[in-house]
Amino acid sequence: MKMLINVAETVVTDALRGMAAAHPELVVDVENRVIARRDAPVEGKVALVSGGGSGHEPLHGGFVGHGMLSAACPGEVFTSPVPDQMVRAAAAVDSGAGVLFVVKNYTGDVLNFDMAAELAEDEGIQVAKVLVNDDVAVTDSLYTAGRRGTGATLFVEKIAGAAAEEGQPLERVEAIARQVNANTRSFGVALSACATPAKGSPTFDLPPGELELGVGIHGEPGRERRAMMTSGEIADFSVDAVLEDLQPTGPVLVLVNGMGATPLLELYGFNAEVQRVLTERGVAAARTLVGNYVTSLDMAGASVTLCQVDEELLRLWDAPVSTAGLRWGM
Amino acid sequence: MLDADFFRRWLTAATAAVDREAARLTELDSPIGDADHGSNLQRGFVAVSAVLEKEAPATPGGVLTLAGRQLISTVGGASGPLYGTLLRRTGKALGDAPEVSEAELAAALRTGVDAVMTLGGAAPGDKTMIDALVPAVDALGTSFDAAATAAEQGALATTPMQARKGRASYLGERSIGHQDPGATSSALLIGALAEAARDE
């Protein structure tokens, strides 16, 4: 499979070099793999640090900036970063007001962030953690590692980031992050598998006439495989899967997210169907975001994430943000 | 008795085995995981071999704890903390002794495997590295070769299991029918131990 790369081994560092060149407002430590706000640490402000495997861009490096993350640490493709990176990121952005780690629920991310939290506390950094686990495709039972963290990560990072920007204390920023996660659910579909640079070919075989329902963001197959459906049918299935679990009693934020290889033409068309289903189910969309935000390399497909909001969360969502991947109000 | 040199040879043999089998590990990881197990472990063990060449701890415990720390700092994912903890905790259990007996190694390795089970929350039958490591430790009382065989059989036995831990668990029943990549790499690690013992 053709890829615009040099060799698989340098994919992440090459991308970081390019990111540094494009974004002088960021400090990109290519060697240690930490992306931080140039103005950090901001006096009196709680710092937000997130990270995870590469291949989900703009998540997380693209969300570093005013109103969102203070720093991000990208791991190898689909592999969580190591504790050293997380501690380095925390130390670079902590102003003394503490650091919130935003962790997606994957075994590797959880274990490495747990180790990093211990090490950071040894260095005198106050650390809180929020675990993002929004994917309704995974049964949360004794027999899995729990729900995956997917699209909700963007809502958590944006809304908690706005709270931190306002100068709210660590325990409050953490509580808001937990509230956002608890109020958010996602469901994703794949029209094609993705190809990792290390493997160079699709991670699973998906014939042209079929799709995978209930996928995560690591190229793993989903909950079930079916014959290809129309955009409207996929919207019915996805939104219903989310609503069955979330059962919102108020307005929601909507994220219609591309997996990396689905054009905006298709995503906007899909969003029209998502909005139709929401209207039919009596759910009000307070705000809608459409685009490639939490991607899975070159996978074709989309996910729907809904977050029930109150006035406070909506106000924080609307607050100004200025990052490489998300920007409004300033 | 086993000295620091024996443990360095074990890790050198493990590096070679992971290097040789990296593509197969990644292939096993692709239908049920995220297709990076081989390349991740390869990066970690190459770093382990490099650090052991630079610093040469004088004790078996020193070799294993250094190797474990190196894996945690270079691998990432779940494999880094899990394999790192396995070696680090085994090393710590061996203490400062300049030489250890096979029985002491068996006991220390059991401590390491227990620490991995605690960290990852996995038990035998969950379709993880534990399914190769537990039978290996049980058989280590007999011989290194018996441990290697038991680990290999343990890895093969994961094929019909449904995963309950790690990324494969997200697939539910669809994880059945695939050999677990983590159990497979664990069998390589124990195989390398037997290899180091044969070179004694």
Short mmCIF file of C-alpha atoms in Angstrom, two decimals:
data_model
loop_
_atom_site.label_atom_id
_atom_site.label_comp_id
_atom_site.label_asym_id
_atom_site.label_seq_id
_atom_site.Cartn_x
_atom_site.Cartn_y
_atom_site.Cartn_z
CA MET A 1 0.00 0.00 0.00
CA LYS A 2 1.41 3.39 -1.01
CA MET A 3 2.00 5.90 1.81
CA LEU A 4 3.49 9.39 1.80
CA ILE A 5 6.27 8.46 4.21
CA ASN A 6 10.02 7.90 4.28
CA VAL A 7 10.23 4.76 6.42
CA ALA A 8 7.79 3.40 8.99
CA GLU A 9 10.27 3.92 11.84
CA THR A 10 10.33 7.73 11.51
CA VAL A 11 6.66 8.41 10.74
CA VAL A 12 5.96 10.02 14.13
CA THR A 13 9.11 12.13 14.36
CA ASP A 14 8.72 13.28 10.75
CA ALA A 15 5.17 14.44 11.50
CA LEU A 16 6.36 16.28 14.62
CA ARG A 17 9.06 18.08 12.64
CA GLY A 18 6.42 19.20 10.15
CA MET A 19 4.07 20.24 12.91
CA ALA A 20 6.79 22.34 14.53
CA ALA A 21 7.43 24.11 11.23
CA ALA A 22 3.74 24.85 10.71
CA HIS A 23 2.92 25.98 14.24
CA PRO A 24 5.36 28.41 15.84
CA GLU A 25 2.81 28.93 18.64
CA LEU A 26 3.69 25.43 19.85
CA VAL A 27 6.86 24.09 21.40
CA VAL A 28 7.45 20.72 19.76
CA ASP A 29 10.11 18.58 21.42
CA VAL A 30 10.70 16.14 18.57
CA GLU A 31 13.24 14.02 20.42
CA ASN A 32 11.16 13.51 23.57
CA ARG A 33 7.82 13.68 21.75
CA VAL A 34 6.06 16.38 23.71
CA ILE A 35 3.91 19.13 22.14
CA ALA A 36 3.26 22.08 24.47
CA ARG A 37 1.77 25.57 24.40
CA ARG A 38 4.51 28.13 23.96
CA ASP A 39 3.04 30.27 26.78
CA ALA A 40 2.98 27.37 29.30
CA PRO A 41 3.14 27.17 32.24
CA VAL A 42 0.37 29.76 32.62
CA GLU A 43 0.45 31.22 36.14
CA GLY A 44 -2.38 29.90 38.32
CA LYS A 45 -3.92 27.80 35.54
CA VAL A 46 -4.57 24.06 35.81
CA ALA A 47 -2.73 22.27 33.01
CA LEU A 48 -4.40 19.63 30.83
CA VAL A 49 -2.17 16.90 29.45
CA SER A 50 -3.34 14.17 27.14
CA GLY A 51 -1.73 11.67 24.86
CA GLY A 52 -2.18 8.39 23.13
CA GLY A 53 -1.06 6.55 20.08
CA SER A 54 -0.37 8.51 16.90
CA GLY A 55 -2.64 7.99 13.92
CA HIS A 56 -5.67 9.82 15.42
CA GLU A 57 -4.70 13.32 14.25
CA PRO A 58 -5.61 16.05 14.95
CA LEU A 59 -6.13 14.31 18.35
CA HIS A 60 -4.15 15.06 20.56
CA GLY A 61 -1.36 17.38 19.37
CA GLY A 62 -3.77 19.34 17.23
CA PHE A 63 -5.76 20.23 20.35
CA VAL A 64 -2.89 21.91 22.20
CA GLY A 65 -3.44 25.64 22.62
CA HIS A 66 -5.54 28.32 24.28
CA GLY A 67 -8.74 26.91 25.74
CA MET A 68 -7.87 23.24 25.33
CA LEU A 69 -4.76 21.14 26.11
CA SER A 70 -1.56 22.49 27.66
CA ALA A 71 0.50 19.61 26.29
CA ALA A 72 0.17 16.35 24.44
CA CYS A 73 2.45 13.36 24.10
CA PRO A 74 2.09 11.22 21.00
CA GLY A 75 3.12 7.58 21.13
CA GLU A 76 4.05 5.36 18.23
CA VAL A 77 1.24 4.68 15.78
CA PHE A 78 -1.72 3.25 17.79
CA THR A 79 0.61 2.70 20.78
CA SER A 80 0.28 4.69 23.96
CA PRO A 81 3.18 6.98 24.88
CA VAL A 82 5.58 5.94 27.64
CA PRO A 83 5.46 7.34 31.21
CA ASP A 84 8.67 9.38 30.68
CA GLN A 85 6.94 11.44 27.97
CA MET A 86 3.89 12.10 30.16
CA VAL A 87 5.97 13.20 33.12
CA ARG A 88 8.05 15.46 30.90
CA ALA A 89 4.87 16.99 29.46
CA ALA A 90 3.38 17.52 32.93
CA ALA A 91 6.57 19.13 34.24
CA ALA A 92 6.73 21.46 31.23
CA VAL A 93 3.24 22.89 31.73
CA ASP A 94 2.54 22.69 35.48
CA SER A 95 2.33 26.15 37.04
CA GLY A 96 1.83 24.69 40.50
CA ALA A 97 -1.95 24.58 40.09
CA GLY A 98 -1.86 20.90 39.14
CA VAL A 99 -2.26 18.76 36.04
CA LEU A 100 -5.26 16.84 34.72
CA PHE A 101 -4.41 13.76 32.68
CA VAL A 102 -7.05 12.97 30.05
CA VAL A 103 -6.78 9.23 29.42
CA LYS A 104 -8.66 7.16 26.87
CA ASN A 105 -9.73 3.76 28.18
CA TYR A 106 -7.26 1.40 26.53
CA THR A 107 -5.11 -0.91 28.64
CA GLY A 108 -1.85 0.64 27.42
CA ASP A 109 -2.93 4.25 27.95
CA VAL A 110 -4.28 3.47 31.41
CA LEU A 111 -1.18 1.58 32.60
CA ASN A 112 1.29 4.15 31.29
CA PHE A 113 -0.65 7.15 32.63
CA ASP A 114 -0.99 5.42 36.02
CA MET A 115 2.78 4.96 36.16
CA ALA A 116 3.31 8.54 35.00
CA ALA A 117 0.96 9.92 37.67
CA GLU A 118 3.00 8.20 40.37
CA LEU A 119 6.27 9.50 38.95
CA ALA A 120 4.90 13.05 38.53
CA GLU A 121 3.66 13.08 42.13
CA ASP A 122 7.16 12.02 43.22
CA GLU A 123 8.35 15.21 41.51
CA GLY A 124 5.85 17.29 43.49
CA ILE A 125 3.30 17.73 40.70
CA GLN A 126 -0.32 17.44 41.77
CA VAL A 127 -2.08 15.10 39.32
CA ALA A 128 -5.72 14.20 38.69
CA LYS A 129 -6.95 11.80 36.02
CA VAL A 130 -10.10 11.43 33.98
CA LEU A 131 -10.80 8.22 32.08
CA VAL A 132 -12.71 8.65 28.81
CA ASN A 133 -14.93 5.65 28.01
CA ASP A 134 -17.80 6.55 25.71
CA ASP A 135 -18.06 3.80 23.11
CA VAL A 136 -21.43 2.04 23.31
CA ALA A 137 -20.29 -0.71 20.94
CA VAL A 138 -18.39 -2.33 23.79
CA THR A 139 -20.32 -4.09 26.51
CA ASP A 140 -18.99 -2.78 29.78
CA SER A 141 -18.82 -5.97 31.76
CA LEU A 142 -16.38 -8.22 33.56
CA TYR A 143 -15.56 -9.76 30.22
CA THR A 144 -13.99 -6.77 28.50
CA ALA A 145 -11.46 -4.11 29.39
CA GLY A 146 -14.43 -1.72 29.59
CA ARG A 147 -15.73 0.74 27.03
CA ARG A 148 -13.22 2.33 24.67
CA GLY A 149 -12.51 6.03 24.73
CA THR A 150 -13.22 7.64 21.35
CA GLY A 151 -15.02 10.84 20.25
CA ALA A 152 -15.85 11.99 23.80
CA THR A 153 -12.16 12.81 24.19
CA LEU A 154 -12.67 15.95 22.09
CA PHE A 155 -15.60 17.12 24.23
CA VAL A 156 -13.69 16.43 27.47
CA GLU A 157 -10.56 18.23 26.27
CA LYS A 158 -12.51 21.26 24.97
CA ILE A 159 -14.90 21.74 27.87
CA ALA A 160 -12.46 20.95 30.70
CA GLY A 161 -9.86 23.03 28.85
CA ALA A 162 -12.22 26.03 28.89
CA ALA A 163 -12.82 25.56 32.62
CA ALA A 164 -9.07 25.50 33.24
CA GLU A 165 -8.64 28.61 31.10
CA GLU A 166 -11.13 30.42 33.38
CA GLY A 167 -8.87 29.67 36.32
CA GLN A 168 -11.04 27.01 37.94
CA PRO A 169 -9.17 24.80 40.44
CA LEU A 170 -8.00 21.25 39.70
CA GLU A 171 -10.80 19.44 41.53
CA ARG A 172 -13.40 21.51 39.66
CA VAL A 173 -11.75 20.97 36.26
CA GLU A 174 -11.58 17.25 37.02
CA ALA A 175 -15.25 17.16 38.05
CA ILE A 176 -16.31 18.91 34.84
CA ALA A 177 -14.22 16.49 32.77
CA ARG A 178 -15.91 13.55 34.51
CA GLN A 179 -19.33 15.11 33.98
CA VAL A 180 -18.67 15.50 30.25
CA ASN A 181 -17.50 11.91 29.94
CA ALA A 182 -20.50 10.61 31.88
CA ASN A 183 -22.85 12.54 29.57
CA THR A 184 -21.25 11.40 26.30
CA ARG A 185 -21.64 8.29 24.14
CA SER A 186 -20.26 7.33 20.71
CA PHE A 187 -20.76 4.77 17.97
CA GLY A 188 -18.54 4.25 14.93
CA VAL A 189 -18.70 2.45 11.59
CA ALA A 190 -15.95 1.43 9.17
CA LEU A 191 -16.29 1.22 5.40
CA SER A 192 -12.68 0.08 5.07
CA ALA A 193 -9.92 -1.11 7.37
CA CYS A 194 -6.91 1.12 7.92
CA ALA A 195 -3.27 0.39 7.11
CA THR A 196 -0.60 0.98 9.74
CA PRO A 197 2.83 2.09 8.50
CA ALA A 198 4.45 -0.84 10.37
CA LYS A 199 2.28 -3.42 8.61
CA GLY A 200 1.82 -1.60 5.31
CA SER A 201 -1.46 -3.33 4.50
CA PRO A 202 -5.05 -3.21 5.84
CA THR A 203 -5.37 -4.57 9.38
CA PHE A 204 -8.42 -6.65 8.48
CA ASP A 205 -10.17 -7.69 5.30
CA LEU A 206 -13.41 -5.84 4.56
CA PRO A 207 -15.00 -6.72 1.22
CA PRO A 208 -16.40 -3.87 -0.92
CA GLY A 209 -20.05 -4.76 -0.28
CA GLU A 210 -19.83 -4.84 3.51
CA LEU A 211 -19.32 -2.54 6.50
CA GLU A 212 -18.28 -2.98 10.13
CA LEU A 213 -20.62 -1.62 12.79
CA GLY A 214 -19.31 -0.59 16.20
CA VAL A 215 -15.62 0.01 15.50
CA GLY A 216 -13.09 1.80 17.66
CA ILE A 217 -10.22 3.93 16.43
CA HIS A 218 -7.43 1.38 16.09
CA GLY A 219 -8.34 -0.49 12.95
CA GLU A 220 -9.80 -3.36 14.92
CA PRO A 221 -13.00 -4.89 13.56
CA GLY A 222 -16.29 -3.87 15.15
CA ARG A 223 -19.27 -5.41 16.85
CA GLU A 224 -20.73 -6.95 13.70
CA ARG A 225 -20.43 -7.00 9.93
CA ARG A 226 -23.34 -6.31 7.60
CA ALA A 227 -24.08 -5.66 3.96
CA MET A 228 -23.34 -2.05 3.00
CA MET A 229 -26.08 0.41 4.01
CA THR A 230 -27.04 3.91 2.85
CA SER A 231 -25.95 7.00 4.76
CA GLY A 232 -29.49 7.33 6.14
CA GLU A 233 -29.57 3.71 7.33
CA ILE A 234 -26.16 4.08 8.99
CA ALA A 235 -27.37 7.26 10.73
CA ASP A 236 -30.48 5.46 12.01
CA PHE A 237 -28.38 2.58 13.35
CA SER A 238 -25.62 4.74 14.89
CA VAL A 239 -27.81 7.40 16.51
CA ASP A 240 -30.17 4.77 17.90
CA ALA A 241 -27.24 2.83 19.36
CA VAL A 242 -26.08 6.00 21.14
CA LEU A 243 -29.54 7.12 22.27
CA GLU A 244 -30.41 3.69 23.62
CA ASP A 245 -27.52 4.08 26.03
CA LEU A 246 -27.46 7.83 26.69
CA GLN A 247 -31.22 8.61 26.86
CA PRO A 248 -30.73 12.38 26.89
CA THR A 249 -33.30 14.58 28.64
CA GLY A 250 -31.94 17.85 27.21
CA PRO A 251 -30.01 19.30 24.27
CA VAL A 252 -26.84 17.59 22.99
CA LEU A 253 -23.58 18.53 21.34
CA VAL A 254 -23.16 16.52 18.13
CA LEU A 255 -19.85 15.37 16.71
CA VAL A 256 -19.98 13.75 13.28
CA ASN A 257 -16.42 12.55 13.02
CA GLY A 258 -14.57 11.20 10.01
CA MET A 259 -12.16 8.28 10.48
CA GLY A 260 -9.54 9.75 8.16
CA ALA A 261 -10.44 8.71 4.62
CA THR A 262 -14.03 9.88 4.30
CA PRO A 263 -14.42 13.20 2.46
CA LEU A 264 -16.34 16.12 3.96
CA LEU A 265 -18.88 15.77 1.14
CA GLU A 266 -19.88 12.42 2.61
CA LEU A 267 -19.57 13.57 6.23
CA TYR A 268 -21.88 16.55 5.69
CA GLY A 269 -24.37 14.29 3.89
CA PHE A 270 -24.15 11.87 6.79
CA ASN A 271 -24.66 14.74 9.24
CA ALA A 272 -27.88 15.67 7.42
CA GLU A 273 -29.13 12.15 8.13
CA VAL A 274 -27.91 12.26 11.75
CA GLN A 275 -29.82 15.51 12.29
CA ARG A 276 -32.93 13.96 10.70
CA VAL A 277 -32.78 11.01 13.11
CA LEU A 278 -32.23 13.30 16.10
CA THR A 279 -35.25 15.39 15.11
CA GLU A 280 -37.36 12.25 14.65
CA ARG A 281 -36.33 11.07 18.13
CA GLY A 282 -37.09 14.49 19.67
CA VAL A 283 -33.50 15.31 20.58
CA ALA A 284 -32.34 18.92 20.13
CA ALA A 285 -28.86 19.47 18.68
CA ALA A 286 -27.45 22.50 20.50
CA ARG A 287 -24.21 22.61 18.46
CA THR A 288 -22.80 20.39 15.72
CA LEU A 289 -19.22 19.78 14.68
CA VAL A 290 -18.46 17.93 11.43
CA GLY A 291 -14.97 16.87 10.34
CA ASN A 292 -11.99 14.61 10.87
CA TYR A 293 -11.09 15.02 14.55
CA VAL A 294 -10.53 11.60 16.11
CA THR A 295 -9.25 9.57 13.21
CA SER A 296 -7.98 6.08 12.57
CA LEU A 297 -5.22 6.62 9.99
CA ASP A 298 -6.74 6.06 6.52
CA MET A 299 -9.88 4.24 7.63
CA ALA A 300 -13.03 5.15 5.74
CA GLY A 301 -16.05 5.60 7.95
CA ALA A 302 -17.49 7.85 10.60
CA SER A 303 -18.56 8.02 14.20
CA VAL A 304 -21.38 9.85 15.93
CA THR A 305 -20.80 11.28 19.41
CA LEU A 306 -23.51 12.93 21.47
CA CYS A 307 -22.91 14.87 24.69
CA GLN A 308 -25.84 16.03 26.79
CA VAL A 309 -25.16 19.57 27.99
CA ASP A 310 -26.53 21.99 30.54
CA GLU A 311 -26.04 25.76 30.34
CA GLU A 312 -22.65 25.60 32.04
CA LEU A 313 -21.23 22.94 29.71
CA LEU A 314 -22.63 24.72 26.66
CA ARG A 315 -21.04 28.00 27.79
CA LEU A 316 -17.67 26.24 28.20
CA TRP A 317 -18.08 24.59 24.78
CA ASP A 318 -18.68 28.01 23.19
CA ALA A 319 -15.68 29.58 24.94
CA PRO A 320 -12.83 30.71 22.65
CA VAL A 321 -10.36 28.07 21.52
CA SER A 322 -7.25 28.37 19.42
CA THR A 323 -5.47 25.16 18.45
CA ALA A 324 -4.19 23.66 15.20
CA GLY A 325 -7.23 21.39 14.93
CA LEU A 326 -10.04 23.40 16.53
CA ARG A 327 -10.42 27.16 16.55
CA TRP A 328 -13.23 29.62 17.17
CA GLY A 329 -14.09 32.80 19.00
CA MET A 330 -10.61 34.31 18.79
CA MET B 1 24.18 -21.37 39.66
CA LEU B 2 23.16 -18.53 37.35
CA ASP B 3 25.19 -15.33 37.23
CA ALA B 4 24.65 -11.90 35.67
CA ASP B 5 26.17 -13.13 32.42
CA PHE B 6 23.48 -15.82 32.14
CA PHE B 7 20.76 -13.18 32.43
CA ARG B 8 22.43 -10.97 29.83
CA ARG B 9 22.54 -13.98 27.48
CA TRP B 10 18.84 -14.61 28.16
CA LEU B 11 17.93 -11.06 27.13
CA THR B 12 20.24 -11.15 24.12
CA ALA B 13 18.54 -14.36 22.99
CA ALA B 14 15.14 -12.75 23.63
CA THR B 15 16.13 -9.74 21.51
CA ALA B 16 17.15 -12.05 18.67
CA ALA B 17 13.92 -14.06 18.94
CA VAL B 18 11.71 -10.95 18.97
CA ASP B 19 13.67 -9.54 16.04
CA ARG B 20 13.25 -12.78 14.09
CA GLU B 21 9.54 -13.14 14.90
CA ALA B 22 8.47 -9.47 14.83
CA ALA B 23 6.56 -9.77 11.57
CA ARG B 24 4.69 -12.86 12.82
CA LEU B 25 3.77 -11.14 16.11
CA THR B 26 2.43 -8.14 14.20
CA GLU B 27 0.53 -10.45 11.87
CA LEU B 28 -1.09 -12.23 14.86
CA ASP B 29 -1.95 -8.80 16.32
CA SER B 30 -3.65 -7.52 13.20
CA PRO B 31 -7.00 -9.41 13.15
CA ILE B 32 -7.71 -8.91 16.87
CA GLY B 33 -5.48 -6.02 17.91
CA ASP B 34 -3.86 -3.07 16.26
CA ALA B 35 -1.01 -4.64 14.31
CA ASP B 36 1.97 -3.35 16.23
CA HIS B 37 2.96 -5.96 18.82
CA GLY B 38 6.05 -7.12 16.92
CA SER B 39 7.42 -3.70 16.09
CA ASN B 40 6.79 -2.43 19.64
CA LEU B 41 8.61 -5.30 21.35
CA GLN B 42 11.38 -5.14 18.79
CA ARG B 43 11.99 -1.48 19.67
CA GLY B 44 12.01 -2.31 23.38
CA PHE B 45 14.33 -5.31 23.29
CA VAL B 46 16.79 -3.59 20.98
CA ALA B 47 16.91 -0.80 23.58
CA VAL B 48 17.38 -3.39 26.36
CA SER B 49 20.33 -4.97 24.56
CA ALA B 50 21.84 -1.53 23.95
CA VAL B 51 21.58 -0.43 27.58
CA LEU B 52 22.99 -3.74 28.85
CA GLU B 53 25.98 -3.28 26.55
CA LYS B 54 26.56 0.21 27.91
CA GLU B 55 25.98 -0.50 31.60
CA ALA B 56 26.69 -4.03 32.80
CA PRO B 57 25.02 -4.66 36.17
CA ALA B 58 27.00 -7.20 38.21
CA THR B 59 24.02 -9.12 39.59
CA PRO B 60 21.13 -11.08 38.05
CA GLY B 61 18.68 -8.79 39.85
CA GLY B 62 20.45 -5.73 38.49
CA VAL B 63 20.29 -6.99 34.91
CA LEU B 64 16.56 -7.71 35.07
CA THR B 65 15.51 -4.50 36.83
CA LEU B 66 17.50 -2.39 34.36
CA ALA B 67 15.96 -4.28 31.44
CA GLY B 68 12.48 -3.86 32.88
CA ARG B 69 12.91 -0.12 33.35
CA GLN B 70 14.16 0.14 29.79
CA LEU B 71 11.10 -1.67 28.41
CA ILE B 72 8.76 0.68 30.33
CA SER B 73 10.63 3.69 28.90
CA THR B 74 10.66 2.57 25.28
CA VAL B 75 7.78 0.23 24.37
CA GLY B 76 4.56 2.07 25.25
CA GLY B 77 1.17 0.42 24.80
CA ALA B 78 0.23 -2.32 27.25
CA SER B 79 3.30 -4.43 26.45
CA GLY B 80 5.73 -1.86 27.87
CA PRO B 81 4.34 -1.71 31.42
CA LEU B 82 3.46 -5.43 31.46
CA TYR B 83 6.78 -6.85 30.21
CA GLY B 84 8.65 -4.11 32.06
CA THR B 85 6.94 -5.06 35.30
CA LEU B 86 7.58 -8.77 34.69
CA LEU B 87 11.34 -8.26 34.42
CA ARG B 88 11.61 -5.50 37.03
CA ARG B 89 9.69 -7.38 39.71
CA THR B 90 11.50 -10.64 38.94
CA GLY B 91 14.76 -8.74 39.26
CA LYS B 92 13.76 -7.11 42.53
CA ALA B 93 12.78 -10.52 43.94
CA LEU B 94 16.28 -11.84 43.10
CA GLY B 95 17.81 -9.06 45.23
CA ASP B 96 21.55 -8.35 45.31
CA ALA B 97 22.87 -11.91 45.09
CA PRO B 98 25.77 -12.30 42.63
CA GLU B 99 24.48 -15.76 41.66
CA VAL B 100 21.08 -17.40 41.98
CA SER B 101 19.89 -20.99 41.81
CA GLU B 102 17.34 -22.25 39.29
CA ALA B 103 14.85 -22.63 42.14
CA GLU B 104 15.40 -19.02 43.17
CA LEU B 105 14.82 -17.89 39.60
CA ALA B 106 11.61 -19.93 39.42
CA ALA B 107 10.34 -18.34 42.64
CA ALA B 108 11.31 -14.83 41.51
CA LEU B 109 9.68 -15.29 38.12
CA ARG B 110 6.49 -16.36 39.87
CA THR B 111 6.59 -13.08 41.81
CA GLY B 112 7.03 -11.25 38.49
CA VAL B 113 4.10 -13.07 36.87
CA ASP B 114 1.91 -12.33 39.90
CA ALA B 115 2.79 -8.63 39.57
CA VAL B 116 1.77 -8.71 35.89
CA MET B 117 -1.55 -10.34 36.82
CA THR B 118 -2.18 -7.63 39.42
CA LEU B 119 -1.23 -4.78 37.07
CA GLY B 120 -3.20 -5.99 34.06
CA GLY B 121 -6.01 -7.57 36.06
CA ALA B 122 -5.80 -10.71 33.91
CA ALA B 123 -6.19 -14.30 35.06
CA PRO B 124 -5.46 -17.58 33.25
CA GLY B 125 -8.02 -18.14 30.49
CA ASP B 126 -8.43 -14.45 29.60
CA LYS B 127 -6.38 -14.94 26.40
CA THR B 128 -3.31 -12.92 27.41
CA MET B 129 0.41 -13.38 28.06
CA ILE B 130 -0.57 -14.93 31.41
CA ASP B 131 -1.73 -18.06 29.56
CA ALA B 132 1.86 -18.72 28.48
CA LEU B 133 3.64 -17.42 31.59
CA VAL B 134 1.74 -19.32 34.30
CA PRO B 135 2.30 -22.81 32.79
CA ALA B 136 5.92 -21.83 32.13
CA VAL B 137 6.54 -20.90 35.75
CA ASP B 138 4.78 -24.08 36.90
CA ALA B 139 7.09 -26.17 34.69
CA LEU B 140 10.26 -24.30 35.59
CA GLY B 141 10.67 -26.58 38.62
CA THR B 142 11.30 -29.43 36.16
CA SER B 143 13.62 -27.83 33.61
CA PHE B 144 14.10 -24.79 31.38
CA ASP B 145 13.14 -26.86 28.33
CA ALA B 146 9.93 -28.00 30.04
CA ALA B 147 9.11 -24.35 30.76
CA ALA B 148 9.67 -23.41 27.12
CA THR B 149 7.42 -26.25 25.94
CA ALA B 150 4.72 -25.33 28.46
CA ALA B 151 4.80 -21.69 27.37
CA GLU B 152 4.55 -22.69 23.71
CA GLN B 153 1.59 -24.97 24.44
CA GLY B 154 0.00 -22.25 26.56
CA ALA B 155 0.25 -19.80 23.67
CA LEU B 156 -1.30 -22.31 21.24
CA ALA B 157 -4.11 -22.96 23.72
CA THR B 158 -5.24 -19.30 23.55
CA THR B 159 -6.61 -19.77 20.01
CA PRO B 160 -10.09 -21.04 20.97
CA MET B 161 -10.41 -18.62 23.91
CA GLN B 162 -12.54 -15.45 23.98
CA ALA B 163 -10.45 -12.45 25.03
CA ARG B 164 -11.46 -10.70 28.25
CA LYS B 165 -8.53 -8.30 28.62
CA GLY B 166 -6.68 -5.95 26.31
CA ARG B 167 -7.76 -4.65 22.96
CA ALA B 168 -8.92 -8.04 21.67
CA SER B 169 -11.62 -8.01 24.37
CA TYR B 170 -13.49 -5.32 22.43
CA LEU B 171 -14.21 -7.91 19.75
CA GLY B 172 -16.09 -10.25 22.08
CA GLU B 173 -16.74 -13.60 20.39
CA ARG B 174 -14.93 -12.47 17.26
CA SER B 175 -11.64 -12.82 19.13
CA ILE B 176 -12.13 -16.61 19.14
CA GLY B 177 -9.99 -18.53 16.64
CA HIS B 178 -6.91 -16.28 16.79
CA GLN B 179 -3.76 -17.06 18.77
CA ASP B 180 -2.98 -14.33 21.28
CA PRO B 181 0.05 -12.25 20.26
CA GLY B 182 1.01 -11.49 23.89
CA ALA B 183 1.02 -15.17 24.85
CA THR B 184 3.09 -15.83 21.73
CA SER B 185 5.73 -13.25 22.63
CA SER B 186 5.81 -14.59 26.20
CA ALA B 187 6.57 -18.04 24.79
CA LEU B 188 9.46 -16.46 22.85
CA LEU B 189 10.82 -14.94 26.07
CA ILE B 190 10.70 -18.28 27.91
CA GLY B 191 12.13 -20.02 24.83
CA ALA B 192 15.07 -17.62 25.00
CA LEU B 193 15.56 -18.55 28.66
CA ALA B 194 15.89 -22.21 27.68
CA GLU B 195 18.28 -21.20 24.91
CA ALA B 196 20.49 -19.31 27.39
CA ALA B 197 20.49 -22.36 29.70
CA ARG B 198 21.54 -24.66 26.86
CA ASP B 199 24.56 -22.40 26.23
CA GLU B 200 25.71 -22.80 29.85
#
